[in-house]
mmCIF file of C-alpha atoms in Angstrom:
data_model
loop_
_atom_site.group_PDB
_atom_site.id
_atom_site.type_symbol
_atom_site.label_atom_id
_atom_site.label_comp_id
_atom_site.label_asym_id
_atom_site.label_seq_id
_atom_site.Cartn_x
_atom_site.Cartn_y
_atom_site.Cartn_z
ATOM 1 C CA UNK A 1 -2.323 2.926 20.354
ATOM 2 C CA UNK A 2 -5.352 0.589 19.775
ATOM 3 C CA UNK A 3 -4.590 -3.153 20.155
ATOM 4 C CA UNK A 4 -6.312 -6.045 18.662
ATOM 5 C CA UNK A 5 -8.049 -8.650 21.028
ATOM 6 C CA UNK A 6 -7.313 -12.321 21.190
ATOM 7 C CA UNK A 7 -10.082 -14.721 20.156
ATOM 8 C CA UNK A 8 -10.376 -18.450 19.407
ATOM 9 C CA UNK A 9 -12.345 -20.130 16.696
ATOM 10 C CA UNK A 10 -15.121 -22.173 18.419
ATOM 11 C CA UNK A 11 -15.179 -24.855 15.833
ATOM 12 C CA UNK A 12 -11.387 -25.633 15.861
ATOM 13 C CA UNK A 13 -9.977 -28.282 18.107
ATOM 14 C CA UNK A 14 -8.392 -27.270 21.333
ATOM 15 C CA UNK A 15 -4.656 -26.344 21.097
ATOM 16 C CA UNK A 16 -4.788 -25.685 17.472
ATOM 17 C CA UNK A 17 -2.512 -22.832 16.585
ATOM 18 C CA UNK A 18 -4.475 -21.838 13.268
ATOM 19 C CA UNK A 19 -7.632 -21.321 15.605
ATOM 20 C CA UNK A 20 -6.174 -18.206 17.373
ATOM 21 C CA UNK A 21 -7.417 -15.043 15.882
ATOM 22 C CA UNK A 22 -7.139 -11.215 16.767
ATOM 23 C CA UNK A 23 -9.904 -8.891 16.120
ATOM 24 C CA UNK A 24 -10.577 -5.145 16.281
ATOM 25 C CA UNK A 25 -14.348 -4.679 16.449
ATOM 26 C CA UNK A 26 -14.400 -1.085 15.841
ATOM 27 C CA UNK A 27 -12.748 -1.569 12.506
ATOM 28 C CA UNK A 28 -14.679 -4.764 11.744
ATOM 29 C CA UNK A 29 -11.314 -6.461 11.357
ATOM 30 C CA UNK A 30 -10.071 -10.140 12.105
ATOM 31 C CA UNK A 31 -6.800 -11.846 11.311
ATOM 32 C CA UNK A 32 -5.272 -15.111 12.149
ATOM 33 C CA UNK A 33 -2.326 -15.050 14.343
ATOM 34 C CA UNK A 34 -0.188 -17.119 12.061
ATOM 35 C CA UNK A 35 -1.089 -14.848 9.168
ATOM 36 C CA UNK A 36 0.245 -11.969 10.977
ATOM 37 C CA UNK A 37 3.453 -13.649 12.611
ATOM 38 C CA UNK A 38 4.570 -14.944 9.154
ATOM 39 C CA UNK A 39 3.958 -11.788 7.224
ATOM 40 C CA UNK A 40 7.137 -10.441 5.707
ATOM 41 C CA UNK A 41 6.401 -6.808 6.218
ATOM 42 C CA UNK A 42 4.941 -7.243 9.689
ATOM 43 C CA UNK A 43 7.434 -6.884 12.610
ATOM 44 C CA UNK A 44 6.081 -7.111 16.124
ATOM 45 C CA UNK A 45 7.890 -4.546 18.269
ATOM 46 C CA UNK A 46 8.594 -4.852 21.986
ATOM 47 C CA UNK A 47 5.837 -2.365 22.528
ATOM 48 C CA UNK A 48 3.326 -4.465 20.586
ATOM 49 C CA UNK A 49 4.505 -7.741 22.226
ATOM 50 C CA UNK A 50 3.922 -6.681 25.835
ATOM 51 C CA UNK A 51 3.540 -10.332 27.112
ATOM 52 C CA UNK A 52 -0.375 -9.816 27.333
ATOM 53 C CA UNK A 53 -1.522 -12.287 24.697
ATOM 54 C CA UNK A 54 -5.125 -11.084 25.141
ATOM 55 C CA UNK A 55 -4.137 -7.593 23.793
ATOM 56 C CA UNK A 56 -1.679 -7.716 20.967
ATOM 57 C CA UNK A 57 -0.845 -6.200 17.592
ATOM 58 C CA UNK A 58 -1.633 -2.526 17.113
ATOM 59 C CA UNK A 59 -4.504 -1.935 14.632
ATOM 60 C CA UNK A 60 -2.645 0.609 12.518
ATOM 61 C CA UNK A 61 0.326 -1.746 11.775
ATOM 62 C CA UNK A 62 -2.056 -4.503 10.901
ATOM 63 C CA UNK A 63 -4.019 -2.275 8.407
ATOM 64 C CA UNK A 64 -0.743 -1.217 6.881
ATOM 65 C CA UNK A 65 0.141 -4.772 6.294
ATOM 66 C CA UNK A 66 -3.148 -5.399 4.870
ATOM 67 C CA UNK A 67 -2.792 -2.709 2.349
ATOM 68 C CA UNK A 68 0.581 -4.031 1.434
ATOM 69 C CA UNK A 69 -0.803 -7.467 0.840
ATOM 70 C CA UNK A 70 -3.465 -6.315 -1.539
ATOM 71 C CA UNK A 71 -0.715 -5.401 -4.005
ATOM 72 C CA UNK A 72 0.767 -9.032 -3.816
ATOM 73 C CA UNK A 73 -0.527 -12.055 -5.560
ATOM 74 C CA UNK A 74 -0.336 -15.578 -4.074
ATOM 75 C CA UNK A 75 1.731 -18.041 -6.089
ATOM 76 C CA UNK A 76 -0.718 -20.749 -5.049
ATOM 77 C CA UNK A 77 -4.227 -19.325 -5.531
ATOM 78 C CA UNK A 78 -3.216 -16.227 -7.661
ATOM 79 C CA UNK A 79 -5.324 -14.016 -5.378
ATOM 80 C CA UNK A 80 -4.226 -10.784 -3.603
ATOM 81 C CA UNK A 81 -3.287 -10.479 0.026
ATOM 82 C CA UNK A 82 -0.206 -12.797 -0.116
ATOM 83 C CA UNK A 83 1.955 -11.004 2.652
ATOM 84 C CA UNK A 84 4.036 -14.158 3.348
ATOM 85 C CA UNK A 85 7.229 -14.292 1.305
ATOM 86 C CA UNK A 86 9.931 -17.029 0.841
ATOM 87 C CA UNK A 87 12.879 -16.461 3.342
ATOM 88 C CA UNK A 88 15.457 -16.732 0.413
ATOM 89 C CA UNK A 89 16.120 -13.177 -0.664
ATOM 90 C CA UNK A 90 16.167 -13.536 -4.417
ATOM 91 C CA UNK A 91 12.967 -15.605 -4.288
ATOM 92 C CA UNK A 92 9.996 -13.483 -5.395
ATOM 93 C CA UNK A 93 7.377 -16.056 -4.317
ATOM 94 C CA UNK A 94 4.509 -15.042 -1.933
ATOM 95 C CA UNK A 95 1.604 -16.743 -0.182
ATOM 96 C CA UNK A 96 -1.250 -16.586 1.999
ATOM 97 C CA UNK A 97 -0.324 -18.631 5.164
ATOM 98 C CA UNK A 98 -2.800 -21.598 4.463
ATOM 99 C CA UNK A 99 -1.933 -21.527 0.658
ATOM 100 C CA UNK A 100 1.812 -21.914 1.613
ATOM 101 C CA UNK A 101 0.820 -25.052 3.586
ATOM 102 C CA UNK A 102 -1.142 -26.367 0.687
ATOM 103 C CA UNK A 103 1.776 -25.793 -1.565
ATOM 104 C CA UNK A 104 3.885 -28.016 0.694
ATOM 105 C CA UNK A 105 6.137 -25.083 1.813
ATOM 106 C CA UNK A 106 8.253 -25.402 4.855
ATOM 107 C CA UNK A 107 7.427 -23.378 7.959
ATOM 108 C CA UNK A 108 9.996 -22.797 10.753
ATOM 109 C CA UNK A 109 9.188 -21.354 14.133
ATOM 110 C CA UNK A 110 11.194 -20.268 17.098
ATOM 111 C CA UNK A 111 8.873 -18.563 19.519
ATOM 112 C CA UNK A 112 11.624 -17.853 22.033
ATOM 113 C CA UNK A 113 13.691 -15.825 19.519
ATOM 114 C CA UNK A 114 10.564 -14.475 17.826
ATOM 115 C CA UNK A 115 11.448 -16.216 14.519
ATOM 116 C CA UNK A 116 8.755 -17.195 11.935
ATOM 117 C CA UNK A 117 10.160 -18.319 8.695
ATOM 118 C CA UNK A 118 8.892 -19.784 5.416
ATOM 119 C CA UNK A 119 10.602 -21.476 2.683
ATOM 120 C CA UNK A 120 8.885 -22.285 -0.610
ATOM 121 C CA UNK A 121 8.951 -25.746 -2.156
ATOM 122 C CA UNK A 122 11.925 -24.986 -4.371
ATOM 123 C CA UNK A 123 13.926 -23.821 -1.508
ATOM 124 C CA UNK A 124 13.179 -26.103 1.303
ATOM 125 C CA UNK A 125 16.553 -28.030 0.541
ATOM 126 C CA UNK A 126 18.409 -24.810 0.790
ATOM 127 C CA UNK A 127 16.814 -24.062 4.224
ATOM 128 C CA UNK A 128 17.825 -27.474 5.563
ATOM 129 C CA UNK A 129 21.319 -27.405 4.166
ATOM 130 C CA UNK A 130 21.878 -23.942 5.933
ATOM 131 C CA UNK A 131 20.818 -25.239 9.228
ATOM 132 C CA UNK A 132 22.512 -28.613 9.073
ATOM 133 C CA UNK A 133 26.045 -28.792 10.276
ATOM 134 C CA UNK A 134 26.731 -32.632 9.941
ATOM 135 C CA UNK A 135 29.725 -33.990 8.223
ATOM 136 C CA UNK A 136 27.572 -35.616 5.495
ATOM 137 C CA UNK A 137 26.460 -32.224 4.081
ATOM 138 C CA UNK A 138 30.028 -30.768 4.050
ATOM 139 C CA UNK A 139 31.247 -32.623 0.894
ATOM 140 C CA UNK A 140 28.309 -31.236 -1.250
ATOM 141 C CA UNK A 141 29.384 -27.606 -0.279
ATOM 142 C CA UNK A 142 33.078 -28.324 -0.989
ATOM 143 C CA UNK A 143 32.596 -29.979 -4.333
ATOM 144 C CA UNK A 144 30.299 -27.127 -5.639
ATOM 145 C CA UNK A 145 32.356 -24.371 -7.148
ATOM 146 C CA UNK A 146 31.329 -20.698 -6.800
ATOM 147 C CA UNK A 147 30.958 -20.092 -10.555
ATOM 148 C CA UNK A 148 28.503 -23.058 -10.703
ATOM 149 C CA UNK A 149 26.558 -21.750 -7.659
ATOM 150 C CA UNK A 150 26.466 -18.166 -9.217
ATOM 151 C CA UNK A 151 25.157 -19.556 -12.592
ATOM 152 C CA UNK A 152 22.487 -21.483 -10.904
ATOM 153 C CA UNK A 153 21.354 -18.698 -8.758
ATOM 154 C CA UNK A 154 21.258 -16.383 -11.864
ATOM 155 C CA UNK A 155 19.316 -18.917 -13.850
ATOM 156 C CA UNK A 156 16.802 -19.432 -10.882
ATOM 157 C CA UNK A 157 16.298 -15.721 -10.544
ATOM 158 C CA UNK A 158 15.679 -15.360 -14.294
ATOM 159 C CA UNK A 159 13.310 -18.271 -14.399
ATOM 160 C CA UNK A 160 11.310 -16.995 -11.369
ATOM 161 C CA UNK A 161 11.267 -13.361 -12.751
ATOM 162 C CA UNK A 162 9.893 -14.864 -16.174
ATOM 163 C CA UNK A 163 7.256 -16.789 -14.073
ATOM 164 C CA UNK A 164 6.163 -13.478 -12.341
ATOM 165 C CA UNK A 165 5.972 -11.580 -15.676
ATOM 166 C CA UNK A 166 3.991 -14.349 -17.163
ATOM 167 C CA UNK A 167 1.519 -14.383 -14.369
ATOM 168 C CA UNK A 168 1.186 -10.620 -14.280
ATOM 169 C CA UNK A 169 0.632 -10.681 -18.253
ATOM 170 C CA UNK A 170 -2.153 -13.243 -17.761
ATOM 171 C CA UNK A 171 -3.738 -11.325 -15.058
ATOM 172 C CA UNK A 172 -3.748 -8.048 -17.103
ATOM 173 C CA UNK A 173 -5.246 -9.975 -19.981
ATOM 174 C CA UNK A 174 -8.059 -11.366 -17.838
ATOM 175 C CA UNK A 175 -8.954 -7.845 -16.562
ATOM 176 C CA UNK A 176 -8.972 -6.420 -19.977
ATOM 177 C CA UNK A 177 -11.297 -9.271 -21.268
ATOM 178 C CA UNK A 178 -13.593 -8.760 -18.245
ATOM 179 C CA UNK A 179 -13.913 -4.975 -18.806
ATOM 180 C CA UNK A 180 -14.733 -5.585 -22.398
ATOM 181 C CA UNK A 181 -17.468 -7.908 -21.525
ATOM 182 C CA UNK A 182 -18.735 -5.204 -19.067
ATOM 183 C CA UNK A 183 -18.838 -2.651 -21.808
ATOM 184 C CA UNK A 184 -20.569 -5.206 -24.165
ATOM 185 C CA UNK A 185 -23.334 -5.860 -21.373
ATOM 186 C CA UNK A 186 -23.823 -2.015 -21.037
ATOM 187 C CA UNK A 187 -22.448 -1.807 -17.528
ATOM 188 C CA UNK A 188 -19.430 0.322 -18.042
ATOM 189 C CA UNK A 189 -21.305 3.685 -17.302
ATOM 190 C CA UNK A 190 -22.821 2.073 -14.168
ATOM 191 C CA UNK A 191 -19.549 1.011 -13.068
ATOM 192 C CA UNK A 192 -18.088 4.432 -13.423
ATOM 193 C CA UNK A 193 -21.199 6.113 -11.777
ATOM 194 C CA UNK A 194 -20.643 3.785 -8.656
ATOM 195 C CA UNK A 195 -16.964 4.711 -8.569
ATOM 196 C CA UNK A 196 -17.911 8.559 -8.667
ATOM 197 C CA UNK A 197 -20.463 8.002 -5.804
ATOM 198 C CA UNK A 198 -17.948 6.034 -3.757
ATOM 199 C CA UNK A 199 -15.430 8.943 -4.205
ATOM 200 C CA UNK A 200 -18.051 11.706 -3.297
ATOM 201 C CA UNK A 201 -18.965 9.672 -0.208
ATOM 202 C CA UNK A 202 -15.150 9.347 0.707
ATOM 203 C CA UNK A 203 -14.796 13.154 0.147
ATOM 204 C CA UNK A 204 -17.555 13.868 2.373
ATOM 205 C CA UNK A 205 -16.126 11.744 5.175
ATOM 206 C CA UNK A 206 -12.698 13.508 4.748
ATOM 207 C CA UNK A 207 -14.122 16.980 4.657
ATOM 208 C CA UNK A 208 -16.500 16.239 7.713
ATOM 209 C CA UNK A 209 -14.847 17.376 11.075
ATOM 210 C CA UNK A 210 -16.912 14.832 13.069
ATOM 211 C CA UNK A 211 -16.038 11.752 11.174
ATOM 212 C CA UNK A 212 -14.829 9.198 13.652
ATOM 213 C CA UNK A 213 -10.987 8.677 13.637
ATOM 214 C CA UNK A 214 -11.264 4.914 12.721
ATOM 215 C CA UNK A 215 -13.602 5.571 9.817
ATOM 216 C CA UNK A 216 -11.480 8.518 8.633
ATOM 217 C CA UNK A 217 -8.357 6.285 8.753
ATOM 218 C CA UNK A 218 -10.192 3.306 6.936
ATOM 219 C CA UNK A 219 -11.255 5.878 4.261
ATOM 220 C CA UNK A 220 -7.742 7.235 3.627
ATOM 221 C CA UNK A 221 -6.191 3.561 3.477
ATOM 222 C CA UNK A 222 -8.949 2.695 0.907
ATOM 223 C CA UNK A 223 -8.053 5.657 -1.152
ATOM 224 C CA UNK A 224 -4.397 4.844 -1.206
ATOM 225 C CA UNK A 225 -5.209 1.274 -2.192
ATOM 226 C CA UNK A 226 -6.399 2.700 -5.461
ATOM 227 C CA UNK A 227 -3.381 3.136 -7.777
ATOM 228 C CA UNK A 228 -5.306 5.992 -9.789
ATOM 229 C CA UNK A 229 -5.691 7.956 -6.662
ATOM 230 C CA UNK A 230 -2.075 7.553 -5.707
ATOM 231 C CA UNK A 231 -1.026 8.600 -9.251
ATOM 232 C CA UNK A 232 -3.084 11.585 -9.120
ATOM 233 C CA UNK A 233 -1.566 12.536 -5.759
ATOM 234 C CA UNK A 234 2.011 11.834 -6.923
ATOM 235 C CA UNK A 235 1.340 14.041 -10.072
ATOM 236 C CA UNK A 236 0.030 16.887 -7.799
ATOM 237 C CA UNK A 237 3.024 16.430 -5.363
ATOM 238 C CA UNK A 238 5.533 16.559 -8.193
ATOM 239 C CA UNK A 239 3.938 19.775 -9.586
ATOM 240 C CA UNK A 240 3.934 21.692 -6.291
ATOM 241 C CA UNK A 241 7.096 23.425 -7.158
ATOM 242 C CA UNK A 242 5.537 24.755 -10.459
ATOM 243 C CA UNK A 243 2.441 25.826 -8.626
ATOM 244 C CA UNK A 244 4.458 27.643 -6.067
ATOM 245 C CA UNK A 245 6.429 29.446 -8.809
ATOM 246 C CA UNK A 246 3.297 30.424 -10.549
ATOM 247 C CA UNK A 247 1.764 31.902 -7.395
ATOM 248 C CA UNK A 248 5.062 33.656 -6.702
ATOM 249 C CA UNK A 249 4.785 35.258 -10.122
ATOM 250 C CA UNK A 250 1.291 36.251 -9.583
ATOM 251 C CA UNK A 251 2.039 37.816 -6.088
ATOM 252 C CA UNK A 252 4.921 39.876 -7.643
ATOM 253 C CA UNK A 253 2.462 41.127 -10.314
ATOM 254 C CA UNK A 254 -0.183 41.982 -7.661
ATOM 255 C CA UNK A 255 2.508 43.728 -5.481
ATOM 256 C CA UNK A 256 3.519 45.828 -8.467
ATOM 257 C CA UNK A 257 -0.004 46.646 -9.206
ATOM 258 C CA UNK A 258 -0.767 47.598 -5.612
ATOM 259 C CA UNK A 259 2.274 50.040 -5.568
ATOM 260 C CA UNK A 260 0.989 51.664 -8.770
ATOM 261 C CA UNK A 261 -2.472 52.030 -7.185
ATOM 262 C CA UNK A 262 -0.908 53.393 -3.902
ATOM 263 C CA UNK A 263 1.221 55.945 -5.952
ATOM 264 C CA UNK A 264 -1.891 56.994 -7.749
ATOM 265 C CA UNK A 265 -3.895 57.349 -4.775
ATOM 266 C CA UNK A 266 -1.191 59.688 -3.174
ATOM 267 C CA UNK A 267 -1.188 61.827 -6.236
ATOM 268 C CA UNK A 268 -3.506 64.998 -6.042
ATOM 269 C CA UNK A 269 -6.232 65.024 -8.688
ATOM 270 C CA UNK A 270 -5.499 67.907 -11.052
ATOM 271 C CA UNK A 271 -8.539 70.385 -11.154
ATOM 272 C CA UNK A 272 -8.887 72.972 -14.059
ATOM 273 C CA UNK A 273 -9.123 76.750 -12.932
ATOM 274 C CA UNK A 274 -11.984 77.140 -15.299
ATOM 275 C CA UNK A 275 -13.958 74.050 -14.893
ATOM 276 C CA UNK A 276 -17.323 75.382 -16.475
ATOM 277 C CA UNK A 277 -15.785 76.630 -19.591
ATOM 278 C CA UNK A 278 -13.674 73.519 -20.261
ATOM 279 C CA UNK A 279 -16.534 71.129 -19.960
ATOM 280 C CA UNK A 280 -18.931 73.236 -22.167
ATOM 281 C CA UNK A 281 -16.062 73.363 -24.762
ATOM 282 C CA UNK A 282 -15.684 69.528 -24.947
ATOM 283 C CA UNK A 283 -19.340 68.430 -24.948
ATOM 284 C CA UNK A 284 -20.656 71.139 -27.411
#
């Protein structure tokens, strides 16, 4: 399994953790080490973490996490690629690693245990209260009733869900307005022509037997990143049973027709005893 190679930014100070990157030259891919380690959907297995830091993280897993991140919006910059989520389960906030630092999120690292956690600004206090075992923190836990805790949790979840819905609504509105402006500028046909050209090129790569595996994999991932392509595949997959039944019915009809033709083939052609007289009588 192809591994990524460790590199260091030449412009960063020595010993700066953020300077460490991993690259896959064949795929033209580069990622920060911290962006991977803190990604919620990326788990470094024992096979990946062999102790050799110069060769680490398999390329397929990294590309899979990049694909997942394209569907997630950062709560700080509102751009896609936010694979790092808050450690609190009900919290839906996600960030890019550097955006999380800009938003004053709390980053907790335990390299020995392989733990890399992030708490958003709203839940920093919760993370510290979970870790602390001092007597000073105990009365706060005792005084707060379970009903109050449940109520606050529900309110927090509802509030954050409303924030997410509002952000998504704003994003959809921006996209609609942008496409309307493209249409007014006469660019809509050009956009769809470019999409068709891109799809034709992707089709050629997938149909070609000599396409390099890395390029084939990149093409497949790009297609699955497109919701339209995924929806078409899902529709085709869900209609598979109907297609099978349709073909089965066609086969039954063909089998029946074949049997009739075989029966006809095995039947002796009837010949009249007085062929000449019969023919002349009909066509006169």
